[in-house]
Amino acid sequence: EVSTTDILKKLDCKTVVIDSMTEVQNMLLAEQQQLNGGKPLSIQHWQTVTTKMRKVFRMLRDLPCNVIAIALTKQIILEESGQIFKMPSFSKAIREECAGYFSIVGYCFKRRATDENGEAIIEHKILFRGEDSILCKTSKSLNDIEDPDFNSIFSRCASQPKN
């Protein structure tokens, strides 16, 4: 039996990118739907998907390399207050606990800016610390907003002293 760790060592892999974790959950939901004969899923089916997603997150967390796990964003509107939250597009149980499996969690966005010639451009950024309405988890070594330079992000997080 060959483990994931053995494969990564043979490939000399330093980073694994999963695009997208939302699709992983959708595949697990489709599997349960098929097992249920195409009928609406029961609570038990949803619990099975949640358990499998937790296993996937643990497996990714335990890999001996950097992991970038991308998920689509979902806007959640609280009925009582009307407050809008931006969270990963997962089922409620996974959405509320997914950040616990990762060292850092960022929210990728784009904004208008101007380049050095004064030309209008669209730049991509990652938010690691911001409003409470956006799920983020940061490291002391990161700025609130970073360029999507993962080599820089990984090296700064790796050089941060452990508490």
Coordinates of N, CA and C in Angstrom, one line a residue:
E1 N 0.8 -1.2 0.0 CA 0.0 0.0 0.0 C 0.9 1.2 0.0
V2 N 0.6 2.2 -0.9 CA 1.4 3.4 -1.0 C 0.6 4.5 -0.4
S3 N 1.2 5.3 0.5 CA 0.5 6.4 1.1 C 0.6 7.7 0.3
T4 N -0.2 8.6 0.6 CA -0.2 9.9 -0.1 C 1.2 10.6 0.2
T5 N 1.6 10.5 1.4 CA 2.9 11.0 1.8 C 4.1 10.5 0.9
D6 N 4.0 9.1 0.7 CA 5.1 8.5 -0.1 C 5.0 9.0 -1.6
I7 N 3.8 9.2 -2.1 CA 3.7 9.8 -3.5 C 4.2 11.2 -3.5
L8 N 3.9 12.0 -2.5 CA 4.4 13.4 -2.5 C 5.9 13.5 -2.4
K9 N 6.5 12.6 -1.6 CA 7.9 12.6 -1.5 C 8.6 12.2 -2.8
K10 N 8.0 11.2 -3.5 CA 8.6 10.8 -4.8 C 8.5 11.9 -5.8
L11 N 7.4 12.6 -5.8 CA 7.2 13.7 -6.7 C 7.9 15.0 -6.3
D12 N 8.5 15.0 -5.1 CA 9.2 16.2 -4.6 C 8.2 17.3 -4.6
C13 N 7.0 17.1 -4.1 CA 5.9 18.0 -4.1 C 6.0 18.9 -2.9
K14 N 6.0 20.2 -3.1 CA 6.0 21.2 -2.0 C 4.6 21.8 -1.8
T15 N 3.8 21.8 -2.8 CA 2.5 22.4 -2.7 C 1.4 21.6 -3.5
V16 N 0.3 21.4 -2.8 CA -0.9 20.8 -3.5 C -2.0 21.8 -3.5
V17 N -2.6 21.9 -4.7 CA -3.7 22.8 -4.9 C -5.0 22.0 -5.2
I18 N -6.0 22.3 -4.4 CA -7.3 21.6 -4.6 C -8.3 22.7 -5.1
D19 N -8.7 22.6 -6.4 CA -9.7 23.6 -6.9 C -10.8 22.8 -7.5
S20 N -11.9 22.6 -6.9 CA -12.3 23.3 -5.7 C -12.9 22.4 -4.6
M21 N -12.8 22.8 -3.4 CA -13.3 22.0 -2.3 C -14.8 22.0 -2.4
T22 N -15.4 23.1 -2.9 CA -16.9 23.1 -3.2 C -17.3 21.9 -4.1
E23 N -16.5 21.7 -5.1 CA -16.7 20.6 -6.1 C -16.6 19.2 -5.4
V24 N -15.6 19.1 -4.5 CA -15.4 17.9 -3.7 C -16.7 17.6 -3.0
Q25 N -17.2 18.6 -2.3 CA -18.5 18.4 -1.6 C -19.6 18.0 -2.5
N26 N -19.7 18.7 -3.7 CA -20.7 18.4 -4.6 C -20.7 17.0 -5.2
M27 N -19.4 16.5 -5.3 CA -19.2 15.1 -5.8 C -19.7 14.1 -4.7
L28 N -19.4 14.4 -3.4 CA -19.9 13.6 -2.3 C -21.4 13.6 -2.2
L29 N -22.0 14.8 -2.4 CA -23.5 14.9 -2.4 C -24.1 14.1 -3.6
A30 N -23.5 14.1 -4.8 CA -24.0 13.4 -5.9 C -23.9 11.9 -5.6
E31 N -22.8 11.5 -5.0 CA -22.7 10.0 -4.7 C -23.8 9.6 -3.7
Q32 N -24.1 10.4 -2.7 CA -25.2 10.1 -1.8 C -26.5 10.1 -2.5
Q33 N -26.7 11.1 -3.4 CA -28.0 11.2 -4.1 C -28.2 9.9 -5.0
Q34 N -27.1 9.4 -5.6 CA -27.2 8.2 -6.4 C -27.5 7.0 -5.5
L35 N -26.8 6.9 -4.4 CA -27.1 5.8 -3.4 C -28.5 5.8 -2.9
N36 N -29.1 7.0 -2.9 CA -30.5 7.2 -2.4 C -31.5 7.1 -3.6
G37 N -31.1 6.7 -4.7 CA -32.0 6.5 -5.9 C -32.5 7.8 -6.4
G38 N -31.7 8.9 -6.3 CA -32.1 10.2 -6.8 C -33.1 10.9 -6.0
K39 N -33.5 10.4 -4.9 CA -34.5 11.0 -4.0 C -33.8 12.1 -3.1
P40 N -34.6 13.0 -2.6 CA -33.9 14.0 -1.7 C -33.2 13.4 -0.6
L41 N -32.1 14.0 -0.2 CA -31.2 13.4 0.9 C -31.8 13.6 2.3
S42 N -31.6 12.5 3.0 CA -32.1 12.5 4.4 C -31.0 13.1 5.3
I43 N -31.3 13.4 6.5 CA -30.3 13.9 7.5 C -29.1 12.9 7.6
Q44 N -29.3 11.6 7.5 CA -28.3 10.6 7.6 C -27.3 10.8 6.4
H45 N -27.9 11.1 5.2 CA -27.0 11.3 4.0 C -26.2 12.5 4.2
W46 N -26.8 13.6 4.7 CA -26.0 14.8 4.9 C -24.9 14.6 5.9
Q47 N -25.2 13.8 7.0 CA -24.2 13.5 8.0 C -23.0 12.7 7.4
T48 N -23.4 11.8 6.4 CA -22.3 11.0 5.8 C -21.4 12.0 5.0
V49 N -22.0 12.9 4.2 CA -21.2 13.9 3.5 C -20.3 14.7 4.4
T50 N -20.9 15.2 5.5 CA -20.1 16.0 6.5 C -19.0 15.2 7.0
T51 N -19.2 13.9 7.4 CA -18.1 13.1 7.9 C -17.0 12.9 6.8
K52 N -17.4 12.7 5.6 CA -16.4 12.5 4.5 C -15.6 13.8 4.3
M53 N -16.3 14.9 4.3 CA -15.6 16.2 4.1 C -14.6 16.4 5.3
R54 N -15.0 16.1 6.5 CA -14.0 16.2 7.6 C -12.8 15.4 7.4
K55 N -13.0 14.1 6.9 CA -11.9 13.2 6.6 C -11.0 13.9 5.5
V56 N -11.6 14.5 4.5 CA -10.8 15.1 3.4 C -10.0 16.3 4.0
F57 N -10.6 17.1 4.8 CA -9.9 18.2 5.5 C -8.7 17.7 6.3
R58 N -9.0 16.7 7.1 CA -7.9 16.1 8.0 C -6.7 15.6 7.1
M59 N -7.1 14.9 6.0 CA -6.1 14.3 5.1 C -5.2 15.5 4.6
L60 N -5.9 16.6 4.1 CA -5.1 17.7 3.5 C -4.3 18.4 4.6
R61 N -4.8 18.5 5.8 CA -4.1 19.2 6.9 C -2.8 18.4 7.2
D62 N -2.9 17.1 7.2 CA -1.8 16.2 7.6 C -0.8 16.0 6.5
L63 N -1.0 16.5 5.3 CA 0.0 16.3 4.2 C 1.3 17.0 4.6
P64 N 2.4 16.4 4.2 CA 3.7 17.0 4.5 C 4.2 18.1 3.5
C65 N 3.2 19.0 3.2 CA 3.5 20.0 2.2 C 2.5 21.2 2.4
N66 N 2.7 22.2 1.6 CA 1.7 23.3 1.7 C 0.5 22.9 0.9
V67 N -0.7 23.3 1.4 CA -1.9 23.0 0.7 C -2.7 24.3 0.5
I68 N -3.2 24.5 -0.7 CA -4.1 25.5 -1.1 C -5.4 24.9 -1.4
A69 N -6.4 25.1 -0.6 CA -7.7 24.5 -0.8 C -8.7 25.6 -1.2
I70 N -9.1 25.7 -2.4 CA -10.0 26.8 -2.9 C -11.4 26.3 -2.8
A71 N -12.3 27.3 -2.4 CA -13.7 27.0 -2.4 C -14.4 28.2 -2.9
L72 N -15.6 28.0 -3.5 CA -16.4 29.1 -3.9 C -17.0 29.8 -2.7
T73 N -17.4 31.1 -2.9 CA -17.9 31.9 -1.8 C -19.5 31.9 -1.8
K74 N -20.1 31.9 -0.7 CA -21.5 31.9 -0.6 C -21.8 33.1 0.4
Q75 N -22.8 33.9 0.0 CA -23.3 35.0 0.9 C -24.4 34.4 1.7
I76 N -24.2 34.5 3.0 CA -25.3 34.1 4.0 C -25.9 35.3 4.6
I77 N -27.2 35.4 4.5 CA -27.9 36.6 5.1 C -28.7 36.1 6.3
L78 N -28.4 36.7 7.5 CA -29.1 36.4 8.7 C -30.5 37.1 8.6
E79 N -31.5 36.2 8.8 CA -32.9 36.7 8.7 C -33.2 37.8 9.7
E80 N -32.8 37.6 10.9 CA -33.1 38.5 12.0 C -32.5 39.9 11.9
S81 N -31.2 39.9 11.4 CA -30.5 41.2 11.4 C -30.3 41.7 9.9
G82 N -30.4 40.8 9.0 CA -30.1 41.2 7.6 C -28.6 41.3 7.3
Q83 N -27.8 41.0 8.3 CA -26.3 41.0 8.1 C -25.9 40.0 7.1
I84 N -24.9 40.4 6.2 CA -24.4 39.5 5.2 C -23.0 39.0 5.6
F85 N -22.8 37.7 5.5 CA -21.6 37.0 5.7 C -21.1 36.4 4.4
K86 N -19.8 36.4 4.2 CA -19.2 35.7 3.1 C -18.4 34.6 3.6
M87 N -18.8 33.4 3.2 CA -18.3 32.1 3.8 C -18.0 31.2 2.6
P88 N -17.2 30.1 2.9 CA -17.1 29.1 1.8 C -18.4 28.4 1.5
S89 N -18.6 28.1 0.3 CA -19.9 27.5 -0.2 C -19.9 26.0 0.2
F90 N -20.2 25.7 1.4 CA -20.3 24.3 2.0 C -21.6 24.2 2.7
S91 N -21.9 23.0 3.1 CA -23.1 22.8 3.9 C -22.8 23.5 5.3
K92 N -23.9 23.8 6.0 CA -23.7 24.6 7.2 C -22.7 24.0 8.2
A93 N -22.7 22.8 8.5 CA -21.8 22.2 9.4 C -20.4 22.3 9.0
I94 N -20.1 22.1 7.8 CA -18.7 22.2 7.3 C -18.3 23.7 7.2
R95 N -19.2 24.5 6.7 CA -18.9 26.0 6.6 C -18.5 26.5 7.9
E96 N -19.1 26.1 9.0 CA -18.8 26.7 10.3 C -17.5 26.2 11.0
E97 N -17.0 25.0 10.5 CA -15.8 24.5 11.1 C -14.6 24.3 10.2
C98 N -14.7 24.6 8.9 CA -13.6 24.4 8.0 C -12.3 25.1 8.3
A99 N -12.4 26.3 8.8 CA -11.2 27.1 9.1 C -10.4 26.5 10.1
G100 N -10.9 25.7 11.0 CA -10.2 25.0 12.0 C -9.2 24.0 11.5
Y101 N -9.3 23.6 10.3 CA -8.4 22.6 9.7 C -7.2 23.2 9.0
F102 N -7.2 24.5 8.9 CA -6.1 25.2 8.2 C -5.4 26.2 9.0
S103 N -4.1 26.5 8.7 CA -3.3 27.4 9.5 C -3.8 28.9 9.1
I104 N -4.0 29.1 7.9 CA -4.5 30.4 7.4 C -5.7 30.2 6.5
V105 N -6.6 31.2 6.5 CA -7.7 31.2 5.5 C -7.9 32.6 5.0
G106 N -7.9 32.7 3.7 CA -8.0 34.0 3.0 C -9.2 34.1 2.1
Y107 N -9.6 35.3 1.9 CA -10.7 35.6 1.0 C -10.1 36.3 -0.2
C108 N -10.2 35.6 -1.4 CA -9.6 36.2 -2.6 C -10.7 37.2 -3.3
F109 N -10.2 38.3 -3.7 CA -11.1 39.3 -4.3 C -10.3 40.1 -5.3
K110 N -11.0 40.8 -6.2 CA -10.4 41.7 -7.1 C -10.9 43.1 -6.9
R111 N -10.0 44.1 -7.3 CA -10.4 45.5 -7.2 C -9.8 46.3 -8.3
R112 N -10.4 47.4 -8.5 CA -9.8 48.3 -9.6 C -8.6 49.1 -8.9
A113 N -7.6 49.3 -9.8 CA -6.5 50.1 -9.3 C -5.9 50.7 -10.6
T114 N -4.8 51.5 -10.4 CA -4.1 52.0 -11.5 C -2.6 51.6 -11.5
D115 N -2.1 51.3 -12.6 CA -0.7 50.8 -12.7 C 0.3 52.0 -12.6
E116 N 1.6 51.8 -12.8 CA 2.6 52.9 -12.7 C 2.4 53.9 -13.8
N117 N 1.7 53.6 -14.9 CA 1.5 54.5 -16.0 C 0.1 55.2 -15.9
G118 N -0.6 55.0 -14.8 CA -1.9 55.6 -14.6 C -3.0 54.9 -15.3
E119 N -2.7 53.7 -15.9 CA -3.7 52.9 -16.6 C -4.6 52.1 -15.6
A120 N -5.9 52.1 -15.9 CA -6.8 51.3 -15.0 C -6.5 49.8 -15.2
I121 N -6.4 49.1 -14.1 CA -6.2 47.7 -14.1 C -7.1 47.0 -13.0
I122 N -7.2 45.7 -13.1 CA -7.9 44.9 -12.1 C -6.8 44.1 -11.4
E123 N -6.7 44.3 -10.1 CA -5.7 43.5 -9.3 C -6.4 42.5 -8.4
H124 N -5.8 41.4 -8.2 CA -6.3 40.3 -7.3 C -5.5 40.4 -6.0
K125 N -6.3 40.3 -4.9 CA -5.7 40.3 -3.6 C -6.3 39.2 -2.7
I126 N -5.7 39.0 -1.6 CA -6.2 38.0 -0.6 C -6.3 38.7 0.7
L127 N -7.5 38.7 1.3 CA -7.8 39.3 2.6 C -7.6 38.2 3.7
F128 N -6.7 38.5 4.6 CA -6.4 37.5 5.7 C -6.9 38.1 7.0
R129 N -7.2 39.3 7.1 CA -7.7 39.9 8.3 C -8.6 41.1 7.9
G130 N -9.9 41.0 8.3 CA -10.8 42.0 7.9 C -12.1 42.0 8.7
E131 N -13.1 42.4 8.1 CA -14.4 42.5 8.8 C -14.8 41.1 9.3
D132 N -15.6 41.1 10.4 CA -16.1 39.9 11.0 C -17.0 39.1 10.0
S133 N -17.6 39.8 9.0 CA -18.5 39.2 8.1 C -17.8 38.4 7.0
I134 N -16.5 38.4 7.0 CA -15.8 37.6 6.0 C -14.9 36.6 6.7
L135 N -15.1 35.3 6.4 CA -14.3 34.2 7.1 C -12.8 34.3 6.7
C136 N -12.0 34.7 7.7 CA -10.5 34.8 7.5 C -9.8 34.2 8.7
K137 N -8.6 33.8 8.5 CA -7.8 33.3 9.6 C -6.4 33.7 9.2
T138 N -5.7 34.4 10.1 CA -4.4 34.9 9.6 C -3.2 34.4 10.5
S139 N -2.0 34.9 10.1 CA -0.8 34.6 10.8 C -0.2 35.9 11.2
K140 N 0.6 36.0 12.2 CA 1.2 37.2 12.7 C 2.1 37.8 11.6
S141 N 2.6 36.9 10.7 CA 3.6 37.4 9.7 C 2.9 37.9 8.4
L142 N 1.6 37.9 8.3 CA 0.9 38.4 7.1 C 0.3 39.7 7.4
N143 N 0.2 40.5 6.3 CA -0.5 41.7 6.3 C -2.0 41.4 6.2
D144 N -2.8 42.4 6.5 CA -4.3 42.2 6.4 C -4.7 41.8 4.9
I145 N -4.1 42.5 4.0 CA -4.3 42.2 2.5 C -3.0 41.9 1.9
E146 N -2.9 40.8 1.2 CA -1.7 40.4 0.5 C -1.9 40.2 -1.0
D147 N -0.8 40.3 -1.8 CA -0.8 39.9 -3.1 C -0.8 38.4 -3.2
P148 N -1.4 37.8 -4.2 CA -1.5 36.3 -4.2 C -0.1 35.7 -4.6
D149 N 0.9 36.0 -3.9 CA 2.3 35.5 -4.1 C 2.5 34.4 -3.0
F150 N 2.1 33.1 -3.4 CA 2.1 32.1 -2.4 C 3.5 31.7 -1.9
N151 N 4.5 31.8 -2.7 CA 5.8 31.6 -2.2 C 6.2 32.5 -1.1
S152 N 5.9 33.8 -1.2 CA 6.1 34.7 -0.1 C 5.2 34.4 1.1
I153 N 4.0 34.1 0.9 CA 3.1 33.8 2.0 C 3.5 32.6 2.7
F154 N 3.9 31.5 2.0 CA 4.3 30.3 2.7 C 5.6 30.5 3.4
S155 N 6.6 31.2 2.8 CA 7.9 31.4 3.5 C 7.7 32.2 4.8
R156 N 6.9 33.3 4.7 CA 6.7 34.1 5.9 C 6.0 33.3 7.0
C157 N 5.0 32.5 6.7 CA 4.3 31.7 7.7 C 5.2 30.6 8.2
A158 N 6.1 30.0 7.4 CA 7.0 29.0 7.9 C 8.1 29.5 8.8
S159 N 8.5 30.8 8.6 CA 9.5 31.4 9.4 C 9.0 32.0 10.7
Q160 N 7.7 32.0 10.9 CA 7.1 32.5 12.1 C 7.4 31.6 13.3
P161 N 7.9 32.1 14.4 CA 8.1 31.3 15.5 C 6.9 30.7 16.1
K162 N 7.0 29.4 16.5 CA 5.8 28.7 17.1 C 5.6 29.2 18.5
N163 N 4.4 29.4 19.0 CA 4.1 29.8 20.3 C 4.2 28.7 21.3

